[in-house]
Amino acid sequence: MNLSKSYNSKTVEDRIYRFWLKSGFFNPDNLPKKNKKSYTIVLPPPNVTGELHMGHALNALIQDVLIRQKRMNGYLTLWLPGTDHAGIATQVKVEKELKKQGLTRYDLGRKDFIKMVWQWKKKYGNIILKQLKKLGLSCDWSRIRFTMDKNYSRAVKQAFSHYYKKGWIYKGKRVVNWCPRCQTSLSDLEIEYKEEKGKLYYIKYPLKIINKKQRTIDNEQGTRDKEQRTMGSEQGTRDKEQRTMGSEQGTRDKEQRTMGSEQGTRNKEQRTMGNKFIVVATTRPETMFGDTAVAVNPKDEKYKNLIGEKAVLPLTKREIPIISDILIDKTFGTGAVKITPSHDLKDCDIGSRHNLKSIQVIDEKGKMFNCPSPYQGIKTLEARQKVIESLEKISLLEKIEDYNHEIPKCERCGKTIELIPSEQWFLKMKELAQIAKISVKKGKIKFHPKKFEKSYFDWLGGIKDWCISRQIWWGHQLPIWECQKEKQQSQNLKEKYFVSLEKPKKCSICGKCRPKQVNDVLDTWFSSALWPFASLGWPRKTKDLKKFYPTNVLSTGRDIINLWVARMIFSGLEFTEKIPFKDVYVHATVLNKEGKRMSKSLGTGVDPMDLIEKYGADATRFGIAYQIMGGQDIKFIENNIIMGKKFCNKLWNASRFVLQQTSSSKRKAPHLRRYEKRYKQEILKTEFKTKNLTKADKKILTSLEITTKSVNKDLENFLFGKAAHTLYDFFWHNFCDVYIEESKKQNKETTEKILLYVLLTSLKLLHPFIPFITEEIYQKLPLKKEKSIIIENWPI
RNA sequence: GGACGAUUAGCUCAGCUGGUUAGAGCGCAUCGCUUACAUCGAUGAGGCCGCAGGUUCGAAUCCUGCAUCGUCCACCA
C-alpha cells in the first residue's frame, strides 16, 4: 500500500464524493436491508439567492454528523435537501439585474418578470447546493425539493384553503411595515433596526383659543379657570426647581417660562400667537398632517387640565382633541405625544381605543399626500425638512435635540420602513399558537439547549395574527379569487372572495363573471412552515411521508426559532396531526474574532469555500466541529482549521504506518473482522487475554472502549465539540504517541491486529466528522470490507 | 427596554454535581530530520480563573452585588 507522505485533500475529496454519489448510499432506498428504522432530517432550505456562509457550514456539518452516524448505526436515514424560493430576497436580486438594463419589473409586467426569475433560478439557484456538496454532505440529492415545485405549490394552496375554510383567514386594514422600495408589507421579523442619529423635534401645537362667546357651559369653565390659576401657582414653584418640560403650563403663568436662551428670544412672538401651546416631541414631524389627537398620560399632573381640550394642528389648522392614554410615558420628551394612527403602531392602538380617525398621509411609494400643497407628493425626508422650516418661520418649533434611535429597515434591501395602513390578509393565530405551545410543554418536542424553549413560549404567548400577504410578484399567489360582479361591495369575505386551488372556470359566487385572482403572494414563511411534510409529498399520502415523517431532528439557528420553527410546529400539528420533529437543535452563532456576528456587508465574514480550498473539507469540518462546545457561540478563528488539517495529516500518517506493518500479514487480515466481533462481545476477556496482551495492548483497548462510549454519549446529547475533542485526544495522544511507539518494540502478530482494529474503529468513529479521508483510508485497509465506510457498522 | 449568555495562559477554548501542584490546541523558547508523520517529536516558559463580598474545613466551580462584552427579542414617540 503506497500512500503519499502527506495527505492531500485535493486529490481525494472530489473523487470520493463522486464515488459516494455513484454508490447511491445517500438515498435510503439503496441502504442495506438491516437498516430499518427511519431517521430523518430535513435540511433547512437555504435561499436560492444564498451563498454559503459559516452559519450554513456549521449547521450542515451538524446534520451530516448526525445522519452519517445514524446511517452507520443501522438506521434508514434520509436527509432531504432543498432550496427556498425566498420571495423578497430573490425578487430584489432579480430586480437589481434588471436595473442594470435600466428596467423595472413594471416594464416587464408580472408574467414576464416571473419568467425571468425562473430563468435566474435555473442559472444561479444551485450555487449553494454545489457548495454544500463540497463540504461532503450526505444528502439524498435525488429527493431535492424547491418550495415552488409544482407539488409543493399544491401543498401551499391546500394549506391556505384549509385555514380559509376554517374561517381563520381574514382581510383587514392594518398599519403594516411597508417597504417603499420592495413595494410590499413586511412582517416584524423581516425588518432590522439600525441605530441612526436622528433629531427629536419639539413642536408647539397651539391650544384652541376659547372665546367666552363660544362657551356654552359657563360654570364648568369657571371651575376650570380656577384650576388653572391654582396650577399656575404650583407651576411657579416648579419653575424654580428648574423644570425642563411642560412649557405649555408656563404659558399660563404671567410670563412664558423659558427653557433656555433660545426660548427666551421668542417670547415676544409667542405672546402674539396667543401664548398657549402644548408641546409635543417627535422624531417624525412630517407625519403631523395625519395627527388626529395629542395624547398625555392620565396621571400626568402637568396636563391634567388639558385632557378633553383641543389643539390646533399647525400648518393645516385642523383641530384635534387632547386625550389621555396609559401608554404614554410621562418622562419622555414633554410627556405629550402627537397621535398618528395611520403611521405608527402604537398610535394605531391608541387610535382604535379612542375611536380616532386614521388619516393616511404617506403613500405606498413613501411620498406625502393628503396634505397642503407644498408638501404634497414629496418624499418623507424632504417633507420633514420643509415642515421644520415652515414651523420655524411661524415660531412653532420650540427646539431640536439630538436623538439616536432605532430606525426600522427592510432586511432585504436596507431601505427605511414606512408604517402605512394597508389591506392585508391575516391568519388567526390564537388556536395555532396554543397547539404549538402544548407539544413543547408536554415534552413531545425538545429544544437543545433547553433554554430556548423560553423564547419560544414568550413569542407564542404574545403572538399577534400573522400577516401572510405580500405585495410582491415572486411567490405563491394567494389561491383566492375575487368576484368581479359590479357593486360587489360586501364586507363579508365570503360574498366577495372564494378559494380555488385551480383556475376556476366560473365564479363560484355569482356564477357569471370571470373572477380575478388577488395579486398578493404569500409570506415566504407560509410555505417554509410546511417544509417537513410538504417536502415529503403532503398532501398526497406518499410512501415517503409514511416512512420518514415525523422527522427526527431539526437543526437551526436561534434567530428563526419563532420565524420558522414555531410555524413548522403548528403547521405540522394542524395538517398532519403529528409533531414535525422530535428534537430541535439550536446551534451556535458563528461570530468573528471580535465576538461580533459575521456579516457580509461589514466584510467580517469568512467564506467556508476559501477554507475548503485552503485546508480541505475534512479539516474545515473538524475545525468547526471542534469549536461546538455546549450552547456557546463560536468565535471563529482559522487556527482551529489548521489544527484540523494537521489532525488529518496525523491520521493519514498513522494509517500509513499501520498499513506498512500489516501489509506483510495480508493473508491473516480477513480474520480481523472476527476479532472485532468478539472484542465487542467479550471486551478484552477472551481473545486478547488468551493472547497474553502486553500492558500497552490492554491500555489502548481499554482506552478505545472508553472513547467509543464517550463519543456515543456525546453525539446522543448533541455535544459535537466534546466528541471531536475526545477523538482527537485518543487518536493522537493515546494511539499515536503511546501505542504506535510501543508497537514498534512489540512486533508481534497480536500487535498488528490490534493496530488494525484500533485504526478501523477510529476511522468509523471519525467518519461523521471527516468523511473523505476516513473513506480514503478505509478503502485501503487489508480487510474484508463493506463497499463504503458509509455503511460500516457503528462502534458501540 | 426585555430575555439569555460570557468573562480561566498572548489567541481560541475545556474544566461535570465544590476537594490534592488549574488543562488542550495555536503561538512563543530550546533541542531533535530516531526507518508513519518537521503538517512531526521532546522539553519548557506563561494564569491573584473580570472585580467585591458571602456560604464552606475547602471555590475557577455555589450565592449576592458590580463592571465589561456579546447574542436574540422588542411599536418607546
JSON list of C-alpha atoms in Angstrom, two decimals, chain A residues 586-656:
[
{"chain": "A", "resi": 586, "resn": "VAL", "atom": "CA", "xyz": [-30.36, 25.24, 18.17]},
{"chain": "A", "resi": 587, "resn": "HIS", "atom": "CA", "xyz": [-26.80, 25.66, 17.03]},
{"chain": "A", "resi": 588, "resn": "ALA", "atom": "CA", "xyz": [-24.33, 28.32, 17.98]},
{"chain": "A", "resi": 589, "resn": "THR", "atom": "CA", "xyz": [-23.97, 31.59, 16.18]},
{"chain": "A", "resi": 590, "resn": "VAL", "atom": "CA", "xyz": [-20.67, 31.95, 14.38]},
{"chain": "A", "resi": 591, "resn": "LEU", "atom": "CA", "xyz": [-19.00, 35.14, 15.45]},
{"chain": "A", "resi": 592, "resn": "ASN", "atom": "CA", "xyz": [-15.79, 36.64, 14.25]},
{"chain": "A", "resi": 593, "resn": "LYS", "atom": "CA", "xyz": [-12.74, 37.02, 16.40]},
{"chain": "A", "resi": 594, "resn": "GLU", "atom": "CA", "xyz": [-14.02, 40.28, 17.86]},
{"chain": "A", "resi": 595, "resn": "GLY", "atom": "CA", "xyz": [-17.10, 38.49, 19.08]},
{"chain": "A", "resi": 596, "resn": "LYS", "atom": "CA", "xyz": [-19.39, 40.20, 16.59]},
{"chain": "A", "resi": 597, "resn": "ARG", "atom": "CA", "xyz": [-21.74, 38.45, 14.29]},
{"chain": "A", "resi": 598, "resn": "MET", "atom": "CA", "xyz": [-20.19, 37.63, 10.97]},
{"chain": "A", "resi": 599, "resn": "SER", "atom": "CA", "xyz": [-21.59, 39.90, 8.34]},
{"chain": "A", "resi": 600, "resn": "LYS", "atom": "CA", "xyz": [-21.05, 40.01, 4.67]},
{"chain": "A", "resi": 601, "resn": "SER", "atom": "CA", "xyz": [-21.88, 43.68, 4.37]},
{"chain": "A", "resi": 602, "resn": "LEU", "atom": "CA", "xyz": [-19.35, 44.54, 7.04]},
{"chain": "A", "resi": 603, "resn": "GLY", "atom": "CA", "xyz": [-16.79, 42.31, 5.44]},
{"chain": "A", "resi": 604, "resn": "THR", "atom": "CA", "xyz": [-16.34, 40.38, 8.66]},
{"chain": "A", "resi": 605, "resn": "GLY", "atom": "CA", "xyz": [-17.39, 37.06, 7.23]},
{"chain": "A", "resi": 606, "resn": "VAL", "atom": "CA", "xyz": [-15.23, 34.09, 6.40]},
{"chain": "A", "resi": 607, "resn": "ASP", "atom": "CA", "xyz": [-16.08, 32.14, 3.30]},
{"chain": "A", "resi": 608, "resn": "PRO", "atom": "CA", "xyz": [-16.14, 28.41, 4.01]},
{"chain": "A", "resi": 609, "resn": "MET", "atom": "CA", "xyz": [-15.27, 27.78, 0.39]},
{"chain": "A", "resi": 610, "resn": "ASP", "atom": "CA", "xyz": [-11.97, 29.55, 0.88]},
{"chain": "A", "resi": 611, "resn": "LEU", "atom": "CA", "xyz": [-11.24, 27.35, 3.87]},
{"chain": "A", "resi": 612, "resn": "ILE", "atom": "CA", "xyz": [-12.03, 24.21, 1.92]},
{"chain": "A", "resi": 613, "resn": "GLU", "atom": "CA", "xyz": [-9.81, 25.38, -0.88]},
{"chain": "A", "resi": 614, "resn": "LYS", "atom": "CA", "xyz": [-7.01, 26.14, 1.51]},
{"chain": "A", "resi": 615, "resn": "TYR", "atom": "CA", "xyz": [-7.22, 23.30, 4.02]},
{"chain": "A", "resi": 616, "resn": "GLY", "atom": "CA", "xyz": [-9.66, 20.77, 2.63]},
{"chain": "A", "resi": 617, "resn": "ALA", "atom": "CA", "xyz": [-13.23, 19.95, 3.58]},
{"chain": "A", "resi": 618, "resn": "ASP", "atom": "CA", "xyz": [-12.32, 17.50, 6.32]},
{"chain": "A", "resi": 619, "resn": "ALA", "atom": "CA", "xyz": [-10.01, 19.96, 8.02]},
{"chain": "A", "resi": 620, "resn": "THR", "atom": "CA", "xyz": [-12.67, 22.63, 7.80]},
{"chain": "A", "resi": 621, "resn": "ARG", "atom": "CA", "xyz": [-15.31, 20.31, 9.19]},
{"chain": "A", "resi": 622, "resn": "PHE", "atom": "CA", "xyz": [-13.17, 19.10, 12.02]},
{"chain": "A", "resi": 623, "resn": "GLY", "atom": "CA", "xyz": [-12.01, 22.57, 12.88]},
{"chain": "A", "resi": 624, "resn": "ILE", "atom": "CA", "xyz": [-15.56, 23.82, 13.10]},
{"chain": "A", "resi": 625, "resn": "ALA", "atom": "CA", "xyz": [-16.85, 20.79, 14.96]},
{"chain": "A", "resi": 626, "resn": "TYR", "atom": "CA", "xyz": [-14.01, 21.12, 17.44]},
{"chain": "A", "resi": 627, "resn": "GLN", "atom": "CA", "xyz": [-15.40, 24.51, 18.45]},
{"chain": "A", "resi": 628, "resn": "ILE", "atom": "CA", "xyz": [-19.00, 23.48, 19.05]},
{"chain": "A", "resi": 629, "resn": "MET", "atom": "CA", "xyz": [-18.92, 23.42, 22.82]},
{"chain": "A", "resi": 630, "resn": "GLY", "atom": "CA", "xyz": [-22.21, 23.43, 24.67]},
{"chain": "A", "resi": 631, "resn": "GLY", "atom": "CA", "xyz": [-24.55, 26.16, 23.62]},
{"chain": "A", "resi": 632, "resn": "GLN", "atom": "CA", "xyz": [-21.73, 28.62, 23.47]},
{"chain": "A", "resi": 633, "resn": "ASP", "atom": "CA", "xyz": [-21.39, 30.85, 20.45]},
{"chain": "A", "resi": 634, "resn": "ILE", "atom": "CA", "xyz": [-18.31, 30.30, 18.36]},
{"chain": "A", "resi": 635, "resn": "LYS", "atom": "CA", "xyz": [-15.70, 32.94, 17.95]},
{"chain": "A", "resi": 636, "resn": "PHE", "atom": "CA", "xyz": [-14.25, 31.67, 14.76]},
{"chain": "A", "resi": 637, "resn": "ILE", "atom": "CA", "xyz": [-10.51, 31.52, 14.33]},
{"chain": "A", "resi": 638, "resn": "GLU", "atom": "CA", "xyz": [-8.68, 29.92, 11.49]},
{"chain": "A", "resi": 639, "resn": "ASN", "atom": "CA", "xyz": [-6.23, 28.24, 13.86]},
{"chain": "A", "resi": 640, "resn": "ASN", "atom": "CA", "xyz": [-8.75, 25.56, 14.54]},
{"chain": "A", "resi": 641, "resn": "ILE", "atom": "CA", "xyz": [-8.97, 24.72, 10.88]},
{"chain": "A", "resi": 642, "resn": "ILE", "atom": "CA", "xyz": [-5.20, 24.44, 10.77]},
{"chain": "A", "resi": 643, "resn": "MET", "atom": "CA", "xyz": [-5.46, 22.12, 13.72]},
{"chain": "A", "resi": 644, "resn": "GLY", "atom": "CA", "xyz": [-7.97, 20.10, 11.70]},
{"chain": "A", "resi": 645, "resn": "LYS", "atom": "CA", "xyz": [-5.60, 19.91, 8.80]},
{"chain": "A", "resi": 646, "resn": "LYS", "atom": "CA", "xyz": [-2.78, 18.74, 11.00]},
{"chain": "A", "resi": 647, "resn": "PHE", "atom": "CA", "xyz": [-5.03, 16.17, 12.54]},
{"chain": "A", "resi": 648, "resn": "CYS", "atom": "CA", "xyz": [-5.96, 14.80, 9.14]},
{"chain": "A", "resi": 649, "resn": "ASN", "atom": "CA", "xyz": [-2.32, 14.53, 8.29]},
{"chain": "A", "resi": 650, "resn": "LYS", "atom": "CA", "xyz": [-1.65, 12.74, 11.54]},
{"chain": "A", "resi": 651, "resn": "LEU", "atom": "CA", "xyz": [-4.44, 10.31, 10.83]},
{"chain": "A", "resi": 652, "resn": "TRP", "atom": "CA", "xyz": [-3.07, 9.78, 7.37]},
{"chain": "A", "resi": 653, "resn": "ASN", "atom": "CA", "xyz": [0.40, 9.00, 8.57]},
{"chain": "A", "resi": 654, "resn": "ALA", "atom": "CA", "xyz": [-0.66, 6.79, 11.42]},
{"chain": "A", "resi": 655, "resn": "SER", "atom": "CA", "xyz": [-2.66, 4.84, 8.90]},
{"chain": "A", "resi": 656, "resn": "ARG", "atom": "CA", "xyz": [0.34, 4.68, 6.65]}
]
